[in-house]
Amino acid sequence: MSISKDLVAASATPMILAILAEGESYGYAITRRVRELSGGQMEWTDGMLYPVLHRLERQGLIKSVERISETGRKRRYYHIQSRGKTALDKQQSQWMLVHSVLNQLWESKPCLT
Amino acid sequence: MFDLNQQMAQWRQSLGQSESLVRSDLDELESHLRDQIDQLTLSGLSSEEAFWIAQRRIGNAKNLPCEFAKVNGSAVFRRRLQWMLVGIMAYLLIIVLSHLASVAGTLAAFGAGFHGYSAGWIGQGAQILVTLTGLALVIAALKSPGIARLAGSVGGGLFLGLFVIVASILLIAARFLIPILTVRLVSVEEYGQSVLIQNASMLVYSVLIPILVVTLLLQLRSPAATTNPVDA
């Protein structure tokens, strides 16, 4: 099942913030985590993640540092900031609300059989 | 034999041509690509197969710049400003060089035995020729990616600027010296006639330069913008 572009775009921010709330991470690991959690069904064009990360950093929600990774190559690690945690809480309640509305609508559908 | 580093360098270069990706973006994307390739080779793919899959997943040189442009707006604008300044330098250089051609052409024509007005027109011919050559060179440079990158760099702008200054000094010197030399060759009246013709040079710029600008504008018509998968 492929998810529409609009939905991918809308959900990218809360997903990134939620993954970073678990601990520091980097671009490639974030895309892998999303792929894993969606059972491989949610495919991002990997490169598109970075502009989103950079925007979140500019908004002060996350912060990045460059370090030498265990592979011996330079890598940019991202951390969530306190403003990011607040933003994540807000996003979470919004998504839960949308989720609950849709759930009720679909559950109340009369059974046709 | 597949050379991963060479392929990687090529991939980096093709992405780097876009004005919206800065060096740190390219570093980060390359690190991602290499992580992905490591992972895929661990699962048994050859480095060539891994490279092609990883490259496909990360996105192509058409879509990525579009996304990065949204966050790197100021860098994009800086590069454009740089180009405008280089453009002004190129414009000044063409004008100064063509003026030099005009005075030199007129002097040469007097030397070859032409008289007043005709010598002036020969100078004008030389001026038009140099302007056209300059414009053709600008168009050719813009079409060749190597030269365009060079000209678009800060160094390229400085180099052009230096050229403009040197050529302007030459032009000023020529304007002082050439009348003195000319009136030794021909009468003041004939010299005056040739100078009258030189007034037509404004026409050269007000016709040829707009033609260049229109040509470039037509060439710059961009294809329709692509849509963006991830943006919140």
mmCIF file of N, CA and C in Angstrom, chain B residues 97-210:
data_model
loop_
_atom_site.group_PDB
_atom_site.id
_atom_site.type_symbol
_atom_site.label_atom_id
_atom_site.label_comp_id
_atom_site.label_asym_id
_atom_site.label_seq_id
_atom_site.Cartn_x
_atom_site.Cartn_y
_atom_site.Cartn_z
ATOM 1 N N LEU B 97 35.591 47.093 -24.112
ATOM 2 C CA LEU B 97 36.389 46.519 -25.199
ATOM 3 C C LEU B 97 35.902 47.000 -26.559
ATOM 4 N N SER B 98 34.565 47.142 -26.712
ATOM 5 C CA SER B 98 34.075 47.544 -28.033
ATOM 6 C C SER B 98 34.393 49.011 -28.309
ATOM 7 N N HIS B 99 34.404 49.846 -27.242
ATOM 8 C CA HIS B 99 34.823 51.233 -27.428
ATOM 9 C C HIS B 99 36.284 51.301 -27.866
ATOM 10 N N LEU B 100 37.099 50.444 -27.222
ATOM 11 C CA LEU B 100 38.509 50.383 -27.603
ATOM 12 C C LEU B 100 38.628 50.002 -29.073
ATOM 13 N N ALA B 101 37.832 49.011 -29.489
ATOM 14 C CA ALA B 101 37.863 48.559 -30.885
ATOM 15 C C ALA B 101 37.500 49.711 -31.815
ATOM 16 N N SER B 102 36.530 50.515 -31.373
ATOM 17 C CA SER B 102 36.069 51.624 -32.208
ATOM 18 C C SER B 102 37.175 52.659 -32.437
ATOM 19 N N VAL B 103 37.827 53.087 -31.340
ATOM 20 C CA VAL B 103 38.881 54.102 -31.534
ATOM 21 C C VAL B 103 40.065 53.523 -32.304
ATOM 22 N N ALA B 104 40.397 52.249 -31.971
ATOM 23 C CA ALA B 104 41.523 51.616 -32.672
ATOM 24 C C ALA B 104 41.196 51.427 -34.149
ATOM 25 N N GLY B 105 39.947 51.032 -34.439
ATOM 26 C CA GLY B 105 39.528 50.811 -35.832
ATOM 27 C C GLY B 105 39.579 52.101 -36.623
ATOM 28 N N THR B 106 39.109 53.189 -36.017
ATOM 29 C CA THR B 106 39.107 54.482 -36.692
ATOM 30 C C THR B 106 40.534 54.919 -37.015
ATOM 31 N N LEU B 107 41.396 54.762 -36.013
ATOM 32 C CA LEU B 107 42.796 55.156 -36.203
ATOM 33 C C LEU B 107 43.435 54.340 -37.332
ATOM 34 N N ALA B 108 43.173 53.021 -37.313
ATOM 35 C CA ALA B 108 43.737 52.142 -38.343
ATOM 36 C C ALA B 108 43.222 52.546 -39.717
ATOM 37 N N ALA B 109 41.922 52.929 -39.779
ATOM 38 C CA ALA B 109 41.337 53.302 -41.068
ATOM 39 C C ALA B 109 41.994 54.577 -41.605
ATOM 40 N N PHE B 110 42.227 55.543 -40.704
ATOM 41 C CA PHE B 110 42.935 56.759 -41.137
ATOM 42 C C PHE B 110 44.309 56.381 -41.654
ATOM 43 N N GLY B 111 44.950 55.501 -40.915
ATOM 44 C CA GLY B 111 46.294 55.066 -41.296
ATOM 45 C C GLY B 111 46.300 54.418 -42.673
ATOM 46 N N ALA B 112 45.194 53.694 -42.988
ATOM 47 C CA ALA B 112 45.115 53.000 -44.270
ATOM 48 C C ALA B 112 44.664 53.935 -45.386
ATOM 49 N N GLY B 113 44.466 55.230 -45.074
ATOM 50 C CA GLY B 113 44.160 56.197 -46.123
ATOM 51 C C GLY B 113 42.692 56.533 -46.289
ATOM 52 N N PHE B 114 41.837 56.067 -45.376
ATOM 53 C CA PHE B 114 40.421 56.434 -45.464
ATOM 54 C C PHE B 114 40.228 57.857 -44.960
ATOM 55 N N HIS B 115 39.076 58.454 -45.317
ATOM 56 C CA HIS B 115 38.832 59.833 -44.916
ATOM 57 C C HIS B 115 37.720 59.899 -43.894
ATOM 58 N N GLY B 116 37.603 61.063 -43.271
ATOM 59 C CA GLY B 116 36.635 61.403 -42.232
ATOM 60 C C GLY B 116 35.533 60.413 -41.914
ATOM 61 N N TYR B 117 34.374 60.590 -42.600
ATOM 62 C CA TYR B 117 33.211 59.777 -42.247
ATOM 63 C C TYR B 117 33.472 58.280 -42.431
ATOM 64 N N SER B 118 34.124 57.919 -43.555
ATOM 65 C CA SER B 118 34.315 56.477 -43.811
ATOM 66 C C SER B 118 35.195 55.842 -42.734
ATOM 67 N N ALA B 119 36.206 56.580 -42.273
ATOM 68 C CA ALA B 119 37.044 56.041 -41.197
ATOM 69 C C ALA B 119 36.195 55.820 -39.950
ATOM 70 N N GLY B 120 35.283 56.786 -39.691
ATOM 71 C CA GLY B 120 34.378 56.654 -38.545
ATOM 72 C C GLY B 120 33.534 55.399 -38.651
ATOM 73 N N TRP B 121 33.002 55.147 -39.833
ATOM 74 C CA TRP B 121 32.152 53.963 -40.019
ATOM 75 C C TRP B 121 32.941 52.673 -39.856
ATOM 76 N N ILE B 122 34.212 52.690 -40.300
ATOM 77 C CA ILE B 122 35.039 51.485 -40.116
ATOM 78 C C ILE B 122 35.230 51.216 -38.621
ATOM 79 N N GLY B 123 35.452 52.291 -37.872
ATOM 80 C CA GLY B 123 35.560 52.161 -36.413
ATOM 81 C C GLY B 123 34.296 51.556 -35.828
ATOM 82 N N GLN B 124 33.153 52.059 -36.342
ATOM 83 C CA GLN B 124 31.869 51.523 -35.876
ATOM 84 C C GLN B 124 31.743 50.037 -36.177
ATOM 85 N N GLY B 125 32.191 49.656 -37.392
ATOM 86 C CA GLY B 125 32.151 48.241 -37.795
ATOM 87 C C GLY B 125 32.935 47.393 -36.815
ATOM 88 N N ALA B 126 34.143 47.887 -36.462
ATOM 89 C CA ALA B 126 34.984 47.144 -35.524
ATOM 90 C C ALA B 126 34.265 47.017 -34.189
ATOM 91 N N GLN B 127 33.577 48.081 -33.786
ATOM 92 C CA GLN B 127 32.877 48.074 -32.515
ATOM 93 C C GLN B 127 31.749 47.043 -32.509
ATOM 94 N N ILE B 128 30.981 47.021 -33.593
ATOM 95 C CA ILE B 128 29.874 46.055 -33.680
ATOM 96 C C ILE B 128 30.421 44.637 -33.663
ATOM 97 N N LEU B 129 31.516 44.428 -34.393
ATOM 98 C CA LEU B 129 32.121 43.096 -34.470
ATOM 99 C C LEU B 129 32.536 42.607 -33.079
ATOM 100 N N VAL B 130 33.203 43.504 -32.333
ATOM 101 C CA VAL B 130 33.660 43.111 -30.991
ATOM 102 C C VAL B 130 32.469 42.859 -30.067
ATOM 103 N N THR B 131 31.438 43.699 -30.167
ATOM 104 C CA THR B 131 30.254 43.498 -29.322
ATOM 105 C C THR B 131 29.619 42.149 -29.621
ATOM 106 N N LEU B 132 29.449 41.846 -30.920
ATOM 107 C CA LEU B 132 28.837 40.568 -31.308
ATOM 108 C C LEU B 132 29.673 39.393 -30.807
ATOM 109 N N THR B 133 31.007 39.503 -30.969
ATOM 110 C CA THR B 133 31.881 38.422 -30.504
ATOM 111 C C THR B 133 31.719 38.239 -28.999
ATOM 112 N N GLY B 134 31.709 39.359 -28.278
ATOM 113 C CA GLY B 134 31.559 39.295 -26.819
ATOM 114 C C GLY B 134 30.264 38.609 -26.437
ATOM 115 N N LEU B 135 29.168 38.995 -27.106
ATOM 116 C CA LEU B 135 27.864 38.404 -26.783
ATOM 117 C C LEU B 135 27.852 36.914 -27.110
ATOM 118 N N ALA B 136 28.464 36.559 -28.263
ATOM 119 C CA ALA B 136 28.511 35.142 -28.641
ATOM 120 C C ALA B 136 29.295 34.355 -27.600
ATOM 121 N N LEU B 137 30.390 34.954 -27.100
ATOM 122 C CA LEU B 137 31.197 34.278 -26.076
ATOM 123 C C LEU B 137 30.400 34.086 -24.791
ATOM 124 N N VAL B 138 29.618 35.098 -24.426
ATOM 125 C CA VAL B 138 28.803 34.977 -23.206
ATOM 126 C C VAL B 138 27.823 33.812 -23.347
ATOM 127 N N ILE B 139 27.149 33.746 -24.511
ATOM 128 C CA ILE B 139 26.170 32.666 -24.717
ATOM 129 C C ILE B 139 26.872 31.306 -24.699
ATOM 130 N N ALA B 140 28.027 31.235 -25.388
ATOM 131 C CA ALA B 140 28.761 29.965 -25.427
ATOM 132 C C ALA B 140 29.194 29.553 -24.014
ATOM 133 N N ALA B 141 29.633 30.546 -23.220
ATOM 134 C CA ALA B 141 30.092 30.247 -21.854
ATOM 135 C C ALA B 141 28.944 29.713 -21.013
ATOM 136 N N LEU B 142 27.769 30.307 -21.199
ATOM 137 C CA LEU B 142 26.629 29.859 -20.397
ATOM 138 C C LEU B 142 26.212 28.444 -20.768
ATOM 139 N N LYS B 143 26.487 28.062 -22.023
ATOM 140 C CA LYS B 143 26.096 26.724 -22.454
ATOM 141 C C LYS B 143 27.085 25.667 -22.011
ATOM 142 N N SER B 144 28.333 26.086 -21.721
ATOM 143 C CA SER B 144 29.320 25.098 -21.300
ATOM 144 C C SER B 144 29.369 25.084 -19.778
ATOM 145 N N PRO B 145 28.980 23.968 -19.154
ATOM 146 C CA PRO B 145 28.846 23.931 -17.701
ATOM 147 C C PRO B 145 30.139 24.274 -16.970
ATOM 148 N N GLY B 146 31.276 23.845 -17.515
ATOM 149 C CA GLY B 146 32.556 24.103 -16.854
ATOM 150 C C GLY B 146 32.820 25.589 -16.730
ATOM 151 N N ILE B 147 32.702 26.314 -17.847
ATOM 152 C CA ILE B 147 32.974 27.752 -17.838
ATOM 153 C C ILE B 147 31.936 28.476 -16.993
ATOM 154 N N ALA B 148 30.678 28.006 -17.076
ATOM 155 C CA ALA B 148 29.629 28.674 -16.324
ATOM 156 C C ALA B 148 29.901 28.565 -14.828
ATOM 157 N N ARG B 149 30.402 27.389 -14.410
ATOM 158 C CA ARG B 149 30.701 27.222 -12.987
ATOM 159 C C ARG B 149 31.822 28.167 -12.561
ATOM 160 N N LEU B 150 32.813 28.281 -13.453
ATOM 161 C CA LEU B 150 33.960 29.144 -13.184
ATOM 162 C C LEU B 150 33.519 30.600 -13.093
ATOM 163 N N ALA B 151 32.727 31.027 -14.076
ATOM 164 C CA ALA B 151 32.281 32.411 -14.121
ATOM 165 C C ALA B 151 31.358 32.707 -12.952
ATOM 166 N N GLY B 152 30.587 31.706 -12.531
ATOM 167 C CA GLY B 152 29.631 31.910 -11.451
ATOM 168 C C GLY B 152 30.275 31.928 -10.082
ATOM 169 N N SER B 153 31.572 31.604 -10.022
ATOM 170 C CA SER B 153 32.239 31.608 -8.719
ATOM 171 C C SER B 153 32.669 33.026 -8.382
ATOM 172 N N VAL B 154 32.963 33.237 -7.103
ATOM 173 C CA VAL B 154 33.401 34.564 -6.683
ATOM 174 C C VAL B 154 34.690 34.938 -7.417
ATOM 175 N N GLY B 155 35.604 33.967 -7.543
ATOM 176 C CA GLY B 155 36.872 34.207 -8.234
ATOM 177 C C GLY B 155 36.649 34.672 -9.662
ATOM 178 N N GLY B 156 35.696 34.043 -10.336
ATOM 179 C CA GLY B 156 35.385 34.410 -11.721
ATOM 180 C C GLY B 156 34.942 35.858 -11.812
ATOM 181 N N GLY B 157 34.099 36.275 -10.858
ATOM 182 C CA GLY B 157 33.609 37.649 -10.833
ATOM 183 C C GLY B 157 34.743 38.632 -10.607
ATOM 184 N N LEU B 158 35.631 38.285 -9.668
ATOM 185 C CA LEU B 158 36.765 39.163 -9.361
ATOM 186 C C LEU B 158 37.682 39.306 -10.565
ATOM 187 N N PHE B 159 37.907 38.157 -11.245
ATOM 188 C CA PHE B 159 38.766 38.146 -12.422
ATOM 189 C C PHE B 159 38.200 39.053 -13.503
ATOM 190 N N LEU B 160 36.892 38.906 -13.750
ATOM 191 C CA LEU B 160 36.233 39.747 -14.753
ATOM 192 C C LEU B 160 36.332 41.225 -14.357
ATOM 193 N N GLY B 161 36.132 41.481 -13.055
ATOM 194 C CA GLY B 161 36.185 42.850 -12.557
ATOM 195 C C GLY B 161 37.547 43.482 -12.808
ATOM 196 N N LEU B 162 38.581 42.692 -12.538
ATOM 197 C CA LEU B 162 39.947 43.151 -12.756
ATOM 198 C C LEU B 162 40.161 43.497 -14.227
ATOM 199 N N PHE B 163 39.638 42.629 -15.078
ATOM 200 C CA PHE B 163 39.722 42.817 -16.522
ATOM 201 C C PHE B 163 39.066 44.135 -16.925
ATOM 202 N N VAL B 164 37.893 44.405 -16.333
ATOM 203 C CA VAL B 164 37.162 45.626 -16.665
ATOM 204 C C VAL B 164 38.001 46.845 -16.294
ATOM 205 N N ILE B 165 38.623 46.789 -15.124
ATOM 206 C CA ILE B 165 39.413 47.939 -14.664
ATOM 207 C C ILE B 165 40.600 48.177 -15.605
ATOM 208 N N VAL B 166 41.322 47.095 -15.925
ATOM 209 C CA VAL B 166 42.480 47.224 -16.812
ATOM 210 C C VAL B 166 42.047 47.773 -18.169
ATOM 211 N N ALA B 167 40.969 47.198 -18.726
ATOM 212 C CA ALA B 167 40.506 47.633 -20.050
ATOM 213 C C ALA B 167 40.040 49.080 -20.012
ATOM 214 N N SER B 168 39.415 49.498 -18.875
ATOM 215 C CA SER B 168 38.939 50.882 -18.783
ATOM 216 C C SER B 168 40.108 51.854 -18.766
ATOM 217 N N ILE B 169 41.152 51.474 -18.036
ATOM 218 C CA ILE B 169 42.338 52.352 -17.997
ATOM 219 C C ILE B 169 42.929 52.488 -19.399
ATOM 220 N N LEU B 170 42.996 51.353 -20.111
ATOM 221 C CA LEU B 170 43.482 51.375 -21.497
ATOM 222 C C LEU B 170 42.624 52.298 -22.354
ATOM 223 N N LEU B 171 41.300 52.201 -22.141
ATOM 224 C CA LEU B 171 40.376 52.995 -22.953
ATOM 225 C C LEU B 171 40.580 54.482 -22.697
ATOM 226 N N ILE B 172 40.715 54.828 -21.402
ATOM 227 C CA ILE B 172 40.923 56.243 -21.062
ATOM 228 C C ILE B 172 42.219 56.745 -21.710
ATOM 229 N N ALA B 173 43.268 55.924 -21.586
ATOM 230 C CA ALA B 173 44.550 56.307 -22.190
ATOM 231 C C ALA B 173 44.388 56.468 -23.695
ATOM 232 N N ALA B 174 43.662 55.529 -24.313
ATOM 233 C CA ALA B 174 43.476 55.576 -25.771
ATOM 234 C C ALA B 174 42.742 56.840 -26.174
ATOM 235 N N ARG B 175 41.739 57.226 -25.348
ATOM 236 C CA ARG B 175 40.945 58.407 -25.699
ATOM 237 C C ARG B 175 41.767 59.685 -25.606
ATOM 238 N N PHE B 176 42.770 59.672 -24.744
ATOM 239 C CA PHE B 176 43.659 60.825 -24.675
ATOM 240 C C PHE B 176 44.633 60.836 -25.851
ATOM 241 N N LEU B 177 45.212 59.646 -26.080
ATOM 242 C CA LEU B 177 46.316 59.586 -27.043
ATOM 243 C C LEU B 177 45.848 59.599 -28.492
ATOM 244 N N ILE B 178 44.725 58.923 -28.755
ATOM 245 C CA ILE B 178 44.348 58.732 -30.152
ATOM 246 C C ILE B 178 44.030 60.045 -30.880
ATOM 247 N N PRO B 179 43.300 60.993 -30.251
ATOM 248 C CA PRO B 179 43.095 62.263 -30.964
ATOM 249 C C PRO B 179 44.421 62.935 -31.318
ATOM 250 N N ILE B 180 45.365 62.872 -30.383
ATOM 251 C CA ILE B 180 46.666 63.513 -30.639
ATOM 252 C C ILE B 180 47.354 62.851 -31.840
ATOM 253 N N LEU B 181 47.318 61.485 -31.829
ATOM 254 C CA LEU B 181 47.930 60.760 -32.949
ATOM 255 C C LEU B 181 47.176 61.023 -34.249
ATOM 256 N N THR B 182 45.828 61.053 -34.156
ATOM 257 C CA THR B 182 45.025 61.171 -35.367
ATOM 258 C C THR B 182 45.242 62.512 -36.054
ATOM 259 N N VAL B 183 45.255 63.597 -35.250
ATOM 260 C CA VAL B 183 45.399 64.891 -35.913
ATOM 261 C C VAL B 183 46.779 65.083 -36.534
ATOM 262 N N ARG B 184 47.686 64.184 -36.214
ATOM 263 C CA ARG B 184 48.965 64.220 -36.943
ATOM 264 C C ARG B 184 48.838 63.550 -38.294
ATOM 265 N N LEU B 185 47.930 62.569 -38.356
ATOM 266 C CA LEU B 185 47.713 61.844 -39.616
ATOM 267 C C LEU B 185 46.816 62.620 -40.566
ATOM 268 N N VAL B 186 45.687 63.132 -39.990
ATOM 269 C CA VAL B 186 44.688 63.783 -40.851
ATOM 270 C C VAL B 186 44.328 65.147 -40.282
ATOM 271 N N SER B 187 43.488 65.882 -41.029
ATOM 272 C CA SER B 187 43.104 67.209 -40.579
ATOM 273 C C SER B 187 42.120 67.113 -39.421
ATOM 274 N N VAL B 188 42.020 68.188 -38.667
ATOM 275 C CA VAL B 188 41.097 68.224 -37.526
ATOM 276 C C VAL B 188 39.665 67.991 -38.008
ATOM 277 N N GLU B 189 39.347 68.527 -39.172
ATOM 278 C CA GLU B 189 37.992 68.398 -39.707
ATOM 279 C C GLU B 189 37.640 66.928 -39.930
ATOM 280 N N GLU B 190 38.588 66.198 -40.528
ATOM 281 C CA GLU B 190 38.334 64.770 -40.795
ATOM 282 C C GLU B 190 38.196 64.007 -39.491
ATOM 283 N N TYR B 191 39.022 64.377 -38.521
ATOM 284 C CA TYR B 191 38.927 63.705 -37.233
ATOM 285 C C TYR B 191 37.548 63.957 -36.626
ATOM 286 N N GLY B 192 37.100 65.228 -36.735
ATOM 287 C CA GLY B 192 35.769 65.592 -36.217
ATOM 288 C C GLY B 192 34.680 64.771 -36.862
ATOM 289 N N GLN B 193 34.785 64.545 -38.166
ATOM 290 C CA GLN B 193 33.770 63.757 -38.884
ATOM 291 C C GLN B 193 33.715 62.334 -38.329
ATOM 292 N N SER B 194 34.897 61.750 -38.081
ATOM 293 C CA SER B 194 34.919 60.370 -37.584
ATOM 294 C C SER B 194 34.304 60.289 -36.183
ATOM 295 N N VAL B 195 34.524 61.345 -35.384
ATOM 296 C CA VAL B 195 33.967 61.354 -34.025
ATOM 297 C C VAL B 195 32.446 61.433 -34.071
ATOM 298 N N LEU B 196 31.931 62.208 -35.047
ATOM 299 C CA LEU B 196 30.471 62.306 -35.196
ATOM 300 C C LEU B 196 29.859 60.916 -35.398
ATOM 301 N N ILE B 197 30.517 60.117 -36.235
ATOM 302 C CA ILE B 197 29.990 58.768 -36.514
ATOM 303 C C ILE B 197 30.007 57.917 -35.244
ATOM 304 N N GLN B 198 31.026 58.173 -34.421
ATOM 305 C CA GLN B 198 31.130 57.361 -33.196
ATOM 306 C C GLN B 198 29.932 57.539 -32.278
ATOM 307 N N ASN B 199 29.215 58.645 -32.445
ATOM 308 C CA ASN B 199 28.013 58.831 -31.638
ATOM 309 C C ASN B 199 26.982 57.744 -31.884
ATOM 310 N N ALA B 200 27.076 57.114 -33.047
ATOM 311 C CA ALA B 200 26.104 56.061 -33.371
ATOM 312 C C ALA B 200 26.297 54.839 -32.492
ATOM 313 N N SER B 201 27.403 54.831 -31.717
ATOM 314 C CA SER B 201 27.691 53.607 -30.963
ATOM 315 C C SER B 201 26.612 53.293 -29.931
ATOM 316 N N MET B 202 25.921 54.319 -29.431
ATOM 317 C CA MET B 202 24.850 54.060 -28.470
ATOM 318 C C MET B 202 23.831 53.089 -29.066
ATOM 319 N N LEU B 203 23.643 53.248 -30.389
ATOM 320 C CA LEU B 203 22.672 52.400 -31.083
ATOM 321 C C LEU B 203 23.077 50.933 -30.965
ATOM 322 N N VAL B 204 24.408 50.684 -30.998
ATOM 323 C CA VAL B 204 24.899 49.312 -30.921
ATOM 324 C C VAL B 204 24.387 48.656 -29.645
ATOM 325 N N TYR B 205 24.522 49.392 -28.523
ATOM 326 C CA TYR B 205 24.130 48.792 -27.241
ATOM 327 C C TYR B 205 22.627 48.691 -27.102
ATOM 328 N N SER B 206 21.936 49.749 -27.556
ATOM 329 C CA SER B 206 20.496 49.715 -27.337
ATOM 330 C C SER B 206 19.822 48.724 -28.259
ATOM 331 N N VAL B 207 20.547 48.180 -29.237
ATOM 332 C CA VAL B 207 19.953 47.147 -30.097
ATOM 333 C C VAL B 207 20.525 45.765 -29.750
ATOM 334 N N LEU B 208 21.840 45.668 -29.712
ATOM 335 C CA LEU B 208 22.454 44.343 -29.539
ATOM 336 C C LEU B 208 22.247 43.761 -28.139
ATOM 337 N N ILE B 209 22.390 44.598 -27.115
ATOM 338 C CA ILE B 209 22.257 44.068 -25.748
ATOM 339 C C ILE B 209 20.835 43.558 -25.485
ATOM 340 N N PRO B 210 19.779 44.333 -25.855
ATOM 341 C CA PRO B 210 18.435 43.763 -25.671
ATOM 342 C C PRO B 210 18.247 42.456 -26.436
#
